[in-house]
Coordinates of C-alpha atoms in Angstrom, one line a residue:
X1 CA 15.4 -2.1 20.4
X2 CA 18.9 -3.2 21.1
X3 CA 21.1 -3.0 24.2
X4 CA 21.2 -4.8 27.4
X5 CA 18.9 -3.7 30.2
X6 CA 20.5 -3.1 33.6
X7 CA 20.3 -6.0 36.2
X8 CA 19.2 -8.6 33.6
X9 CA 15.7 -7.3 33.1
X10 CA 13.3 -8.8 30.6
X11 CA 10.7 -6.6 29.0
X12 CA 7.4 -6.5 27.1
X13 CA 7.5 -4.3 24.1
X14 CA 4.7 -2.7 22.0
X15 CA 6.1 -2.5 18.4
X16 CA 4.8 -1.1 15.2
X17 CA 5.7 -2.5 11.8
X18 CA 5.4 0.2 9.1
X19 CA 3.2 -1.0 6.3
X20 CA 5.1 -0.3 3.1
X21 CA 3.8 2.5 0.8
X22 CA 1.2 3.6 3.5
X23 CA 1.2 5.8 6.6
X24 CA -0.2 2.9 8.7
X25 CA 1.3 0.4 11.0
X26 CA 0.6 -3.2 12.1
X27 CA 1.1 -3.2 15.9
X28 CA 2.3 -6.2 17.8
X29 CA 3.8 -7.5 21.0
X30 CA 7.4 -8.7 21.6
X31 CA 8.9 -10.3 24.7
X32 CA 12.6 -9.3 24.9
X33 CA 15.5 -10.8 26.8
X34 CA 17.9 -8.6 28.8
X35 CA 20.3 -8.8 25.8
X36 CA 17.6 -7.1 23.7
X37 CA 17.0 -10.3 21.6
X38 CA 13.4 -11.0 20.9
X39 CA 12.3 -14.2 22.7
X40 CA 8.6 -14.2 21.6
X41 CA 6.0 -12.4 19.7
X42 CA 2.2 -12.0 19.6
X43 CA 0.5 -10.8 16.4
X44 CA -3.0 -10.5 14.9
X45 CA -2.7 -12.1 11.4
X46 CA -4.9 -13.5 8.7
X47 CA -5.6 -17.2 8.7
X48 CA -6.9 -19.0 5.6
X49 CA -9.2 -21.8 6.8
X50 CA -9.1 -23.6 3.5
X51 CA -5.3 -23.9 3.2
X52 CA -4.7 -23.8 7.0
X53 CA -2.0 -21.1 6.5
X54 CA -1.2 -17.8 8.2
X55 CA -0.8 -14.7 6.1
X56 CA 0.5 -11.3 6.9
X57 CA -2.3 -9.7 4.8
X58 CA -5.7 -11.3 4.3
X59 CA -9.2 -10.6 3.1
X60 CA -12.8 -11.3 4.2
X61 CA -12.4 -15.0 3.3
X62 CA -9.9 -15.3 6.1
X63 CA -10.2 -15.3 9.9
X64 CA -8.4 -12.9 12.2
X65 CA -6.0 -15.1 14.3
X66 CA -4.1 -14.4 17.4
X67 CA -0.6 -15.8 16.5
X68 CA 2.0 -16.7 19.1
X69 CA 5.2 -17.2 17.1
X70 CA 8.8 -16.3 18.2
X71 CA 10.1 -16.9 14.7
X72 CA 8.3 -14.2 12.8
X73 CA 11.1 -12.2 11.3
X74 CA 9.4 -9.9 8.7
X75 CA 7.9 -7.8 11.4
X76 CA 11.2 -6.9 13.3
X77 CA 12.8 -3.9 11.7
X78 CA 15.5 -1.6 12.8
X79 CA 14.4 1.8 14.2
X80 CA 10.7 0.7 14.2
X81 CA 8.5 2.5 16.8
X82 CA 8.9 0.6 20.1
X83 CA 7.7 1.2 23.6
X84 CA 8.9 -0.8 26.6
X85 CA 5.7 -1.3 28.5
X86 CA 7.1 -3.4 31.4
X87 CA 10.4 -4.5 32.5
X88 CA 11.4 -6.7 35.5
X89 CA 12.9 -10.0 36.4
X90 CA 12.0 -12.8 33.9
X91 CA 9.4 -14.5 36.1
X92 CA 7.3 -11.3 36.6
X93 CA 7.5 -10.4 33.0
X94 CA 6.5 -13.9 31.9
X95 CA 3.6 -14.0 34.3
X96 CA 2.2 -10.9 32.5
X97 CA 2.9 -12.3 29.1
X98 CA 1.2 -15.6 30.1
X99 CA -2.1 -13.8 30.8
X100 CA -2.1 -12.9 27.1
X101 CA -1.2 -16.4 26.0
X102 CA -4.0 -17.9 28.0
X103 CA -6.6 -15.8 26.1
X104 CA -5.5 -16.9 22.6
X105 CA -7.5 -20.0 22.3
X106 CA -10.7 -18.3 23.3
X107 CA -10.0 -15.4 20.9
X108 CA -9.2 -17.8 18.1
X109 CA -12.4 -19.8 18.8
X110 CA -14.4 -16.7 17.8
X111 CA -13.5 -17.2 14.1
X112 CA -13.5 -13.5 13.6
X113 CA -13.6 -12.5 10.0
X114 CA -10.5 -10.7 8.7
X115 CA -11.4 -7.4 7.1
X116 CA -10.9 -6.5 3.5
X117 CA -8.2 -3.8 3.0
X118 CA -10.7 -0.9 2.9
X119 CA -12.6 -2.2 6.0
X120 CA -9.7 -1.8 8.5
X121 CA -11.0 1.6 9.5
X122 CA -14.3 0.4 10.9
X123 CA -14.0 -3.4 11.5
X124 CA -11.9 -5.4 14.0
X125 CA -8.4 -6.1 12.8
X126 CA -4.9 -7.0 13.8
X127 CA -4.5 -3.7 15.7
X128 CA -7.7 -4.5 17.6
X129 CA -6.2 -7.7 18.6
X130 CA -3.0 -5.8 19.7
X131 CA -5.1 -3.5 21.8
X132 CA -7.1 -6.4 23.4
X133 CA -3.9 -8.3 24.3
X134 CA -2.4 -5.1 25.7
X135 CA -5.4 -4.5 28.0
X136 CA -5.2 -8.2 29.1
X137 CA -1.6 -7.6 30.1
X138 CA -2.6 -4.5 32.0
X139 CA -1.4 -1.8 29.6
X140 CA -3.5 1.3 28.8
X141 CA -3.9 2.3 25.1
X142 CA -2.7 3.9 23.0
X143 CA 0.9 3.0 23.6
X144 CA 2.5 3.9 20.3
X145 CA 2.2 7.2 18.4
X146 CA 1.4 5.6 15.0
X147 CA -1.5 5.4 12.6
X148 CA -3.0 2.0 13.4
X149 CA -6.6 1.6 12.2
X150 CA -8.6 -0.4 14.6
X151 CA -6.5 0.3 17.6
X152 CA -9.4 1.8 19.7
X153 CA -11.5 -1.3 19.4
X154 CA -11.4 -4.5 21.5
X155 CA -12.1 -8.0 20.5
X156 CA -14.2 -8.8 23.5
X157 CA -14.7 -7.1 26.9
X158 CA -15.6 -10.4 28.4
X159 CA -12.4 -12.0 27.3
X160 CA -10.4 -9.0 28.6
X161 CA -12.2 -9.4 32.0
X162 CA -11.6 -13.1 32.2
X163 CA -7.9 -13.2 31.3
X164 CA -6.7 -9.8 32.7
X165 CA -3.4 -9.9 34.5
X166 CA -3.7 -9.6 38.2
X167 CA -1.0 -7.8 39.9
X168 CA 0.2 -9.7 42.9
X169 CA 2.2 -8.2 45.8

């Protein structure tokens, strides 16, 4: 999403990367500056514990990892489904974003298995992680009108309760 928001507002975006040759999407979170530039990203990706590498696509020998990385460029595409979920001054937006960041070590400590390709319809996957982080930041689901297997699951109700963003007045 391009364009400057009025009054220098930052925003948190729900985004969907269309998986080539399928009708499905990989949903992820982006933190955007007032200029529209993406300042940060949160993804659920595959982690190979043997090679200690992160992969866009994995299998059951990998773990599902919550990845905080502003440099992921493959996921940012023009005209991709995007919903601005929250916009405000930088400090307020970053407070909400921080709630999700605080949960990442505990989520990753679960060492959840990454599903094989055919298991995405009934096992926790990257879209499940997207949903969980969204709930932690205080966003109801679903946010995007895309086909995202796993979007209606959560990683852990306990983690959501523990890290949920608390609106302060």
